[in-house]
PDB file of N, CA and C in Angstrom:
ATOM      1  N   MET A  27      55.483  63.072  66.969  1.00  0.00           N
ATOM      2  CA  MET A  27      53.963  64.332  66.635  1.00  0.00           C
ATOM      3  C   MET A  27      53.133  63.714  65.419  1.00  0.00           C
ATOM      4  N   THR A  28      52.107  63.728  65.237  1.00  0.00           N
ATOM      5  CA  THR A  28      51.314  63.377  63.983  1.00  0.00           C
ATOM      6  C   THR A  28      50.935  64.560  63.262  1.00  0.00           C
ATOM      7  N   ARG A  29      50.615  64.552  61.909  1.00  0.00           N
ATOM      8  CA  ARG A  29      50.318  65.695  61.302  1.00  0.00           C
ATOM      9  C   ARG A  29      48.598  65.014  60.781  1.00  0.00           C
ATOM     10  N   TRP A  30      47.824  65.817  60.753  1.00  0.00           N
ATOM     11  CA  TRP A  30      46.384  65.781  60.717  1.00  0.00           C
ATOM     12  C   TRP A  30      46.045  66.780  59.888  1.00  0.00           C
ATOM     13  N   ALA A  31      45.150  66.396  58.875  1.00  0.00           N
ATOM     14  CA  ALA A  31      44.327  67.200  58.140  1.00  0.00           C
ATOM     15  C   ALA A  31      42.866  67.340  58.385  1.00  0.00           C
ATOM     16  N   VAL A  32      42.155  68.501  58.584  1.00  0.00           N
ATOM     17  CA  VAL A  32      40.873  68.585  58.989  1.00  0.00           C
ATOM     18  C   VAL A  32      40.209  69.284  57.703  1.00  0.00           C
ATOM     19  N   ILE A  33      39.140  68.679  57.359  1.00  0.00           N
ATOM     20  CA  ILE A  33      38.353  69.303  55.955  1.00  0.00           C
ATOM     21  C   ILE A  33      37.390  69.478  56.602  1.00  0.00           C
ATOM     22  N   PHE A  34      36.808  71.219  56.659  1.00  0.00           N
ATOM     23  CA  PHE A  34      35.482  71.565  56.799  1.00  0.00           C
ATOM     24  C   PHE A  34      34.486  71.556  55.936  1.00  0.00           C
ATOM     25  N   ARG A  35      33.383  71.023  56.093  1.00  0.00           N
ATOM     26  CA  ARG A  35      32.264  71.403  55.117  1.00  0.00           C
ATOM     27  C   ARG A  35      31.311  72.314  55.704  1.00  0.00           C
ATOM     28  N   ASP A  36      31.053  73.407  54.966  1.00  0.00           N
ATOM     29  CA  ASP A  36      30.098  74.294  55.243  1.00  0.00           C
ATOM     30  C   ASP A  36      28.518  74.442  54.926  1.00  0.00           C
ATOM     31  N   LYS A  37      27.610  74.556  55.711  1.00  0.00           N
ATOM     32  CA  LYS A  37      26.504  74.833  54.847  1.00  0.00           C
ATOM     33  C   LYS A  37      26.258  76.476  54.896  1.00  0.00           C
ATOM     34  N   PRO A  38      25.451  76.863  53.727  1.00  0.00           N
ATOM     35  CA  PRO A  38      25.328  77.848  53.185  1.00  0.00           C
ATOM     36  C   PRO A  38      24.863  79.224  54.442  1.00  0.00           C
ATOM     37  N   GLU A  39      24.566  78.654  55.360  1.00  0.00           N
ATOM     38  CA  GLU A  39      24.499  79.747  56.647  1.00  0.00           C
ATOM     39  C   GLU A  39      25.584  79.969  57.112  1.00  0.00           C
ATOM     40  N   MET A  40      26.804  79.372  56.893  1.00  0.00           N
ATOM     41  CA  MET A  40      27.946  79.694  57.669  1.00  0.00           C
ATOM     42  C   MET A  40      28.573  81.002  57.085  1.00  0.00           C
ATOM     43  N   LEU A  41      27.985  81.398  55.568  1.00  0.00           N
ATOM     44  CA  LEU A  41      28.625  82.735  55.063  1.00  0.00           C
ATOM     45  C   LEU A  41      28.349  83.720  55.967  1.00  0.00           C
ATOM     46  N   LYS A  42      27.349  83.740  56.799  1.00  0.00           N
ATOM     47  CA  LYS A  42      26.701  85.007  57.777  1.00  0.00           C
ATOM     48  C   LYS A  42      28.221  85.045  58.954  1.00  0.00           C
ATOM     49  N   ILE A  43      28.434  83.709  59.075  1.00  0.00           N
ATOM     50  CA  ILE A  43      29.279  83.667  60.019  1.00  0.00           C
ATOM     51  C   ILE A  43      30.572  84.185  59.712  1.00  0.00           C
ATOM     52  N   ARG A  44      31.044  84.111  58.378  1.00  0.00           N
ATOM     53  CA  ARG A  44      32.219  84.556  57.806  1.00  0.00           C
ATOM     54  C   ARG A  44      32.168  85.981  57.694  1.00  0.00           C
ATOM     55  N   ALA A  45      31.002  86.420  57.578  1.00  0.00           N
ATOM     56  CA  ALA A  45      30.892  87.820  57.420  1.00  0.00           C
ATOM     57  C   ALA A  45      30.995  89.000  58.343  1.00  0.00           C
ATOM     58  N   ASP A  46      30.781  88.187  59.778  1.00  0.00           N
ATOM     59  CA  ASP A  46      30.980  88.733  61.055  1.00  0.00           C
ATOM     60  C   ASP A  46      32.290  89.104  61.259  1.00  0.00           C
ATOM     61  N   ARG A  47      32.820  90.528  61.286  1.00  0.00           N
ATOM     62  CA  ARG A  47      33.987  90.604  61.372  1.00  0.00           C
ATOM     63  C   ARG A  47      34.802  90.655  62.405  1.00  0.00           C
ATOM     64  N   SER A  48      33.924  90.720  63.767  1.00  0.00           N
ATOM     65  CA  SER A  48      34.250  90.307  64.929  1.00  0.00           C
ATOM     66  C   SER A  48      34.648  89.082  65.288  1.00  0.00           C
ATOM     67  N   LEU A  49      33.571  88.211  64.491  1.00  0.00           N
ATOM     68  CA  LEU A  49      34.159  86.462  64.703  1.00  0.00           C
ATOM     69  C   LEU A  49      35.167  86.437  63.710  1.00  0.00           C
ATOM     70  N   ARG A  50      35.508  86.766  62.622  1.00  0.00           N
ATOM     71  CA  ARG A  50      36.554  86.673  61.662  1.00  0.00           C
ATOM     72  C   ARG A  50      37.920  86.896  62.554  1.00  0.00           C
ATOM     73  N   ASP A  51      37.933  88.229  63.032  1.00  0.00           N
ATOM     74  CA  ASP A  51      39.104  88.792  63.932  1.00  0.00           C
ATOM     75  C   ASP A  51      39.753  87.785  64.907  1.00  0.00           C
ATOM     76  N   ALA A  52      38.508  87.370  65.744  1.00  0.00           N
ATOM     77  CA  ALA A  52      38.686  86.267  67.009  1.00  0.00           C
ATOM     78  C   ALA A  52      39.159  84.758  66.208  1.00  0.00           C
ATOM     79  N   HIS A  53      38.508  84.804  65.124  1.00  0.00           N
ATOM     80  CA  HIS A  53      39.507  83.581  64.683  1.00  0.00           C
ATOM     81  C   HIS A  53      40.620  83.315  63.995  1.00  0.00           C
ATOM     82  N   VAL A  54      41.029  84.693  63.746  1.00  0.00           N
ATOM     83  CA  VAL A  54      42.428  84.872  63.039  1.00  0.00           C
ATOM     84  C   VAL A  54      43.252  84.869  64.436  1.00  0.00           C
ATOM     85  N   ALA A  55      43.011  85.679  65.223  1.00  0.00           N
ATOM     86  CA  ALA A  55      43.839  85.592  66.720  1.00  0.00           C
ATOM     87  C   ALA A  55      43.629  84.556  67.427  1.00  0.00           C
ATOM     88  N   TYR A  56      42.847  83.656  67.187  1.00  0.00           N
ATOM     89  CA  TYR A  56      42.749  81.910  67.476  1.00  0.00           C
ATOM     90  C   TYR A  56      43.676  81.247  66.801  1.00  0.00           C
ATOM     91  N   ALA A  57      43.788  81.148  65.668  1.00  0.00           N
ATOM     92  CA  ALA A  57      44.428  80.666  64.585  1.00  0.00           C
ATOM     93  C   ALA A  57      45.983  80.945  64.944  1.00  0.00           C
ATOM     94  N   LYS A  58      46.362  82.307  65.144  1.00  0.00           N
ATOM     95  CA  LYS A  58      47.428  82.656  65.741  1.00  0.00           C
ATOM     96  C   LYS A  58      48.121  82.192  66.925  1.00  0.00           C
ATOM     97  N   SER A  59      47.625  81.862  67.829  1.00  0.00           N
ATOM     98  CA  SER A  59      47.722  81.773  69.117  1.00  0.00           C
ATOM     99  C   SER A  59      48.005  79.961  69.009  1.00  0.00           C
ATOM    100  N   HIS A  60      47.673  79.480  67.859  1.00  0.00           N
ATOM    101  CA  HIS A  60      48.181  77.960  67.984  1.00  0.00           C
ATOM    102  C   HIS A  60      49.128  77.240  67.054  1.00  0.00           C
ATOM    103  N   PRO A  61      50.370  77.492  67.443  1.00  0.00           N
ATOM    104  CA  PRO A  61      51.314  76.910  66.302  1.00  0.00           C
ATOM    105  C   PRO A  61      51.415  75.816  65.760  1.00  0.00           C
ATOM    106  N   GLU A  62      50.518  74.807  66.360  1.00  0.00           N
ATOM    107  CA  GLU A  62      50.230  73.236  66.041  1.00  0.00           C
ATOM    108  C   GLU A  62      49.414  73.350  64.815  1.00  0.00           C
ATOM    109  N   LEU A  63      48.804  74.817  64.471  1.00  0.00           N
ATOM    110  CA  LEU A  63      48.066  74.858  63.311  1.00  0.00           C
ATOM    111  C   LEU A  63      48.845  75.329  62.325  1.00  0.00           C
ATOM    112  N   LEU A  64      49.431  74.294  61.509  1.00  0.00           N
ATOM    113  CA  LEU A  64      50.522  74.658  60.718  1.00  0.00           C
ATOM    114  C   LEU A  64      49.985  75.783  59.537  1.00  0.00           C
ATOM    115  N   ILE A  65      49.035  75.259  58.982  1.00  0.00           N
ATOM    116  CA  ILE A  65      48.304  76.036  57.619  1.00  0.00           C
ATOM    117  C   ILE A  65      46.945  75.728  57.412  1.00  0.00           C
ATOM    118  N   GLY A  66      46.290  76.768  57.273  1.00  0.00           N
ATOM    119  CA  GLY A  66      44.768  76.769  57.151  1.00  0.00           C
ATOM    120  C   GLY A  66      44.536  77.476  56.608  1.00  0.00           C
ATOM    121  N   GLY A  67      42.816  77.386  55.799  1.00  0.00           N
ATOM    122  CA  GLY A  67      42.511  78.708  54.693  1.00  0.00           C
ATOM    123  C   GLY A  67      40.988  77.882  54.113  1.00  0.00           C
ATOM    124  N   GLY A  68      40.403  78.702  54.031  1.00  0.00           N
ATOM    125  CA  GLY A  68      38.794  78.652  53.149  1.00  0.00           C
ATOM    126  C   GLY A  68      39.114  77.706  51.834  1.00  0.00           C
ATOM    127  N   LEU A  69      38.017  77.091  51.525  1.00  0.00           N
ATOM    128  CA  LEU A  69      38.071  76.233  50.352  1.00  0.00           C
ATOM    129  C   LEU A  69      36.861  77.308  49.343  1.00  0.00           C
ATOM    130  N   LYS A  70      36.939  77.251  48.179  1.00  0.00           N
ATOM    131  CA  LYS A  70      35.873  77.565  47.007  1.00  0.00           C
ATOM    132  C   LYS A  70      35.798  76.536  46.149  1.00  0.00           C
ATOM    133  N   PRO A  71      34.803  76.289  45.450  1.00  0.00           N
ATOM    134  CA  PRO A  71      34.783  75.124  44.488  1.00  0.00           C
ATOM    135  C   PRO A  71      35.498  75.728  43.217  1.00  0.00           C
ATOM    136  N   ASP A  72      35.560  77.075  42.959  1.00  0.00           N
ATOM    137  CA  ASP A  72      36.112  78.010  41.963  1.00  0.00           C
ATOM    138  C   ASP A  72      36.484  79.211  42.383  1.00  0.00           C
ATOM    139  N   THR A  73      37.644  80.089  41.606  1.00  0.00           N
ATOM    140  CA  THR A  73      38.047  81.291  42.167  1.00  0.00           C
ATOM    141  C   THR A  73      36.649  82.256  42.110  1.00  0.00           C
ATOM    142  N   ASN A  74      35.696  82.346  41.765  1.00  0.00           N
ATOM    143  CA  ASN A  74      34.734  83.229  41.513  1.00  0.00           C
ATOM    144  C   ASN A  74      33.596  82.898  42.283  1.00  0.00           C
ATOM    145  N   THR A  75      33.545  81.953  43.632  1.00  0.00           N
ATOM    146  CA  THR A  75      32.536  81.397  43.755  1.00  0.00           C
ATOM    147  C   THR A  75      32.717  81.718  45.522  1.00  0.00           C
ATOM    148  N   GLU A  76      31.421  81.299  46.173  1.00  0.00           N
ATOM    149  CA  GLU A  76      31.659  81.783  47.875  1.00  0.00           C
ATOM    150  C   GLU A  76      32.501  80.493  48.427  1.00  0.00           C
ATOM    151  N   PHE A  77      32.792  80.811  49.605  1.00  0.00           N
ATOM    152  CA  PHE A  77      33.454  79.510  50.251  1.00  0.00           C
ATOM    153  C   PHE A  77      32.510  78.599  50.483  1.00  0.00           C
ATOM    154  N   CYS A  78      33.017  77.097  50.623  1.00  0.00           N
ATOM    155  CA  CYS A  78      32.222  76.233  51.036  1.00  0.00           C
ATOM    156  C   CYS A  78      32.702  75.523  52.259  1.00  0.00           C
ATOM    157  N   GLY A  79      33.879  75.750  52.651  1.00  0.00           N
ATOM    158  CA  GLY A  79      34.698  74.781  53.565  1.00  0.00           C
ATOM    159  C   GLY A  79      35.866  75.684  54.140  1.00  0.00           C
ATOM    160  N   ALA A  80      36.869  74.786  54.485  1.00  0.00           N
ATOM    161  CA  ALA A  80      38.021  74.605  54.985  1.00  0.00           C
ATOM    162  C   ALA A  80      38.700  73.966  55.037  1.00  0.00           C
ATOM    163  N   LEU A  81      40.250  74.167  55.058  1.00  0.00           N
ATOM    164  CA  LEU A  81      41.197  73.146  55.366  1.00  0.00           C
ATOM    165  C   LEU A  81      42.071  73.476  56.242  1.00  0.00           C
ATOM    166  N   TRP A  82      42.694  72.703  57.162  1.00  0.00           N
ATOM    167  CA  TRP A  82      43.477  73.024  58.064  1.00  0.00           C
ATOM    168  C   TRP A  82      44.714  71.785  58.219  1.00  0.00           C
ATOM    169  N   ILE A  83      45.988  71.960  58.063  1.00  0.00           N
ATOM    170  CA  ILE A  83      47.090  70.923  58.544  1.00  0.00           C
ATOM    171  C   ILE A  83      47.350  71.218  60.232  1.00  0.00           C
ATOM    172  N   VAL A  84      47.485  70.130  60.743  1.00  0.00           N
ATOM    173  CA  VAL A  84      47.664  70.297  62.254  1.00  0.00           C
ATOM    174  C   VAL A  84      48.833  69.263  62.722  1.00  0.00           C
ATOM    175  N   GLU A  85      49.696  69.700  63.454  1.00  0.00           N
ATOM    176  CA  GLU A  85      50.426  69.046  64.546  1.00  0.00           C
ATOM    177  C   GLU A  85      50.199  68.724  65.738  1.00  0.00           C
ATOM    178  N   ALA A  86      49.697  67.262  66.146  1.00  0.00           N
ATOM    179  CA  ALA A  86      49.202  67.324  67.581  1.00  0.00           C
ATOM    180  C   ALA A  86      49.471  65.775  68.015  1.00  0.00           C
ATOM    181  N   ASP A  87      49.625  65.577  68.751  1.00  0.00           N
ATOM    182  CA  ASP A  87      49.831  63.660  69.459  1.00  0.00           C
ATOM    183  C   ASP A  87      48.650  62.911  69.228  1.00  0.00           C
ATOM    184  N   LYS A  88      47.527  63.688  69.491  1.00  0.00           N
ATOM    185  CA  LYS A  88      46.298  62.819  69.536  1.00  0.00           C
ATOM    186  C   LYS A  88      45.415  63.254  68.536  1.00  0.00           C
ATOM    187  N   ARG A  89      44.261  62.506  68.284  1.00  0.00           N
ATOM    188  CA  ARG A  89      43.360  63.246  67.375  1.00  0.00           C
ATOM    189  C   ARG A  89      42.289  64.088  67.978  1.00  0.00           C
ATOM    190  N   GLU A  90      42.101  63.664  69.394  1.00  0.00           N
ATOM    191  CA  GLU A  90      41.098  64.437  70.496  1.00  0.00           C
ATOM    192  C   GLU A  90      41.976  65.909  70.354  1.00  0.00           C
ATOM    193  N   ASP A  91      43.305  65.966  70.520  1.00  0.00           N
ATOM    194  CA  ASP A  91      43.684  67.458  70.558  1.00  0.00           C
ATOM    195  C   ASP A  91      43.066  68.207  69.169  1.00  0.00           C
ATOM    196  N   VAL A  92      43.012  67.605  68.176  1.00  0.00           N
ATOM    197  CA  VAL A  92      42.782  68.126  67.076  1.00  0.00           C
ATOM    198  C   VAL A  92      41.391  68.592  66.913  1.00  0.00           C
ATOM    199  N   GLU A  93      40.513  67.747  67.622  1.00  0.00           N
ATOM    200  CA  GLU A  93      38.956  67.970  67.676  1.00  0.00           C
ATOM    201  C   GLU A  93      39.079  68.960  68.897  1.00  0.00           C
ATOM    202  N   THR A  94      39.685  69.214  69.761  1.00  0.00           N
ATOM    203  CA  THR A  94      39.565  70.360  70.942  1.00  0.00           C
ATOM    204  C   THR A  94      39.783  71.564  69.976  1.00  0.00           C
ATOM    205  N   LEU A  95      40.957  71.570  69.371  1.00  0.00           N
ATOM    206  CA  LEU A  95      41.226  72.624  68.528  1.00  0.00           C
ATOM    207  C   LEU A  95      40.192  73.343  67.524  1.00  0.00           C
ATOM    208  N   VAL A  96      39.610  72.378  66.753  1.00  0.00           N
ATOM    209  CA  VAL A  96      38.535  72.837  66.033  1.00  0.00           C
ATOM    210  C   VAL A  96      37.512  73.437  66.717  1.00  0.00           C
ATOM    211  N   ARG A  97      36.970  72.734  68.238  1.00  0.00           N
ATOM    212  CA  ARG A  97      35.538  73.095  68.660  1.00  0.00           C
ATOM    213  C   ARG A  97      35.624  74.077  69.240  1.00  0.00           C
ATOM    214  N   GLU A  98      36.772  74.540  69.499  1.00  0.00           N
ATOM    215  CA  GLU A  98      37.217  75.860  70.369  1.00  0.00           C
ATOM    216  C   GLU A  98      37.311  77.178  69.727  1.00  0.00           C
ATOM    217  N   ASP A  99      37.497  76.954  68.153  1.00  0.00           N
ATOM    218  CA  ASP A  99      37.486  77.971  67.377  1.00  0.00           C
ATOM    219  C   ASP A  99      36.438  78.780  67.546  1.00  0.00           C
ATOM    220  N   PRO A 100      36.515  80.217  67.409  1.00  0.00           N
ATOM    221  CA  PRO A 100      35.255  81.030  67.300  1.00  0.00           C
ATOM    222  C   PRO A 100      34.486  80.791  66.152  1.00  0.00           C
ATOM    223  N   PHE A 101      34.876  80.396  65.079  1.00  0.00           N
ATOM    224  CA  PHE A 101      34.452  80.141  63.998  1.00  0.00           C
ATOM    225  C   PHE A 101      33.601  78.980  63.926  1.00  0.00           C
ATOM    226  N   PHE A 102      33.949  77.915  64.686  1.00  0.00           N
ATOM    227  CA  PHE A 102      33.272  76.613  64.562  1.00  0.00           C
ATOM    228  C   PHE A 102      31.754  77.253  65.265  1.00  0.00           C
ATOM    229  N   VAL A 103      30.661  76.632  64.064  1.00  0.00           N
ATOM    230  CA  VAL A 103      29.332  76.715  64.745  1.00  0.00           C
ATOM    231  C   VAL A 103      28.924  75.514  63.958  1.00  0.00           C
ATOM    232  N   GLU A 104      28.483  74.534  65.069  1.00  0.00           N
ATOM    233  CA  GLU A 104      28.237  73.451  64.751  1.00  0.00           C
ATOM    234  C   GLU A 104      27.231  73.026  63.721  1.00  0.00           C
ATOM    235  N   GLU A 105      26.035  73.619  64.203  1.00  0.00           N
ATOM    236  CA  GLU A 105      25.110  73.644  63.018  1.00  0.00           C
ATOM    237  C   GLU A 105      25.087  74.027  61.842  1.00  0.00           C
ATOM    238  N   HIS A 106      26.164  74.840  61.556  1.00  0.00           N
ATOM    239  CA  HIS A 106      26.473  75.164  60.255  1.00  0.00           C
ATOM    240  C   HIS A 106      27.869  74.922  59.478  1.00  0.00           C
ATOM    241  N   ARG A 107      28.644  74.044  60.224  1.00  0.00           N
ATOM    242  CA  ARG A 107      29.761  73.620  59.898  1.00  0.00           C
ATOM    243  C   ARG A 107      30.312  72.203  60.492  1.00  0.00           C
ATOM    244  N   GLN A 108      30.652  71.115  59.371  1.00  0.00           N
ATOM    245  CA  GLN A 108      30.980  69.600  59.710  1.00  0.00           C
ATOM    246  C   GLN A 108      32.426  69.784  59.544  1.00  0.00           C
ATOM    247  N   PHE A 109      33.115  68.627  60.027  1.00  0.00           N
ATOM    248  CA  PHE A 109      34.539  68.554  59.654  1.00  0.00           C
ATOM    249  C   PHE A 109      34.816  66.813  59.824  1.00  0.00           C
ATOM    250  N   GLU A 110      35.807  66.705  59.415  1.00  0.00           N
ATOM    251  CA  GLU A 110      36.588  65.449  59.085  1.00  0.00           C
ATOM    252  C   GLU A 110      37.842  65.588  59.449  1.00  0.00           C
ATOM    253  N   ILE A 111      38.483  64.768  60.423  1.00  0.00           N
ATOM    254  CA  ILE A 111      39.860  64.737  60.673  1.00  0.00           C
ATOM    255  C   ILE A 111      40.531  63.475  60.203  1.00  0.00           C
ATOM    256  N   PHE A 112      41.706  63.538  59.583  1.00  0.00           N
ATOM    257  CA  PHE A 112      42.548  62.426  58.723  1.00  0.00           C
ATOM    258  C   PHE A 112      43.881  62.677  59.197  1.00  0.00           C
ATOM    259  N   THR A 113      44.613  61.471  59.663  1.00  0.00           N
ATOM    260  CA  THR A 113      45.956  61.594  59.647  1.00  0.00           C
ATOM    261  C   THR A 113      46.639  62.063  58.107  1.00  0.00           C
ATOM    262  N   TRP A 114      47.478  62.705  58.181  1.00  0.00           N
ATOM    263  CA  TRP A 114      48.201  63.286  56.723  1.00  0.00           C
ATOM    264  C   TRP A 114      49.582  62.820  56.914  1.00  0.00           C
ATOM    265  N   GLY A 115      50.133  62.244  55.522  1.00  0.00           N
ATOM    266  CA  GLY A 115      51.672  62.358  55.630  1.00  0.00           C
ATOM    267  C   GLY A 115      51.735  62.957  54.122  1.00  0.00           C
ATOM    268  N   LYS A 116      52.961  63.652  54.278  1.00  0.00           N
ATOM    269  CA  LYS A 116      53.648  64.446  53.111  1.00  0.00           C
ATOM    270  C   LYS A 116      54.601  63.596  52.129  1.00  0.00           C
ATOM    271  N   ILE A 117      54.081  63.644  50.909  1.00  0.00           N
ATOM    272  CA  ILE A 117      55.275  62.872  49.930  1.00  0.00           C
ATOM    273  C   ILE A 117      56.230  64.123  49.582  1.00  0.00           C
ATOM    274  N   LEU A 118      57.184  63.528  49.724  1.00  0.00           N
ATOM    275  CA  LEU A 118      58.661  64.371  49.449  1.00  0.00           C
ATOM    276  C   LEU A 118      58.798  65.064  50.649  1.00  0.00           C
ATOM    277  N   GLU A 119      58.878  64.114  51.812  1.00  0.00           N
ATOM    278  CA  GLU A 119      59.255  64.703  52.990  1.00  0.00           C
ATOM    279  C   GLU A 119      60.259  65.564  53.051  1.00  0.00           C
ATOM    280  N   ASP A 120      61.165  65.450  51.992  1.00  0.00           N
ATOM    281  CA  ASP A 120      62.636  66.284  52.540  1.00  0.00           C
ATOM    282  C   ASP A 120      62.587  67.709  51.925  1.00  0.00           C
ATOM    283  N   GLN A 121      61.397  68.134  51.183  1.00  0.00           N
ATOM    284  CA  GLN A 121      61.180  69.105  50.290  1.00  0.00           C
ATOM    285  C   GLN A 121      60.116  70.043  51.431  1.00  0.00           C
ATOM    286  N   THR A 122      60.824  71.414  51.253  1.00  0.00           N
ATOM    287  CA  THR A 122      59.744  72.297  52.208  1.00  0.00           C
ATOM    288  C   THR A 122      58.849  73.116  50.969  1.00  0.00           C
ATOM    289  N   ALA A 123      57.617  73.390  51.549  1.00  0.00           N
ATOM    290  CA  ALA A 123      56.731  74.355  50.529  1.00  0.00           C
ATOM    291  C   ALA A 123      56.366  75.496  51.421  1.00  0.00           C
ATOM    292  N   THR A 124      56.698  76.487  50.871  1.00  0.00           N
ATOM    293  CA  THR A 124      56.124  77.858  51.336  1.00  0.00           C
ATOM    294  C   THR A 124      55.292  78.512  50.465  1.00  0.00           C
ATOM    295  N   LEU A 125      53.963  78.844  51.354  1.00  0.00           N
ATOM    296  CA  LEU A 125      52.726  79.287  50.378  1.00  0.00           C
ATOM    297  C   LEU A 125      52.913  80.626  50.833  1.00  0.00           C
TER     298      LEU A 125
END
């Protein structure tokens, strides 16, 4: 199983998508239903600024599986959100991080 990091970069229009409570609820339900999505969350340039993207860490066999996971998420609106997928290896593999 390979670990992948997905970095999302949002256009300003994505803030309207984020504000839609029903889409957000669907997004959270989607994330909870996919245990291969180990951790995820929004990114901001600073604590008092708007979201500008997100980061996911995913375990999957193939890159295509990660791309499918991204594209089927209710929060993914292609015209407002871009993403990049990278393989990811954790330094200090013997240590557990609890967030």
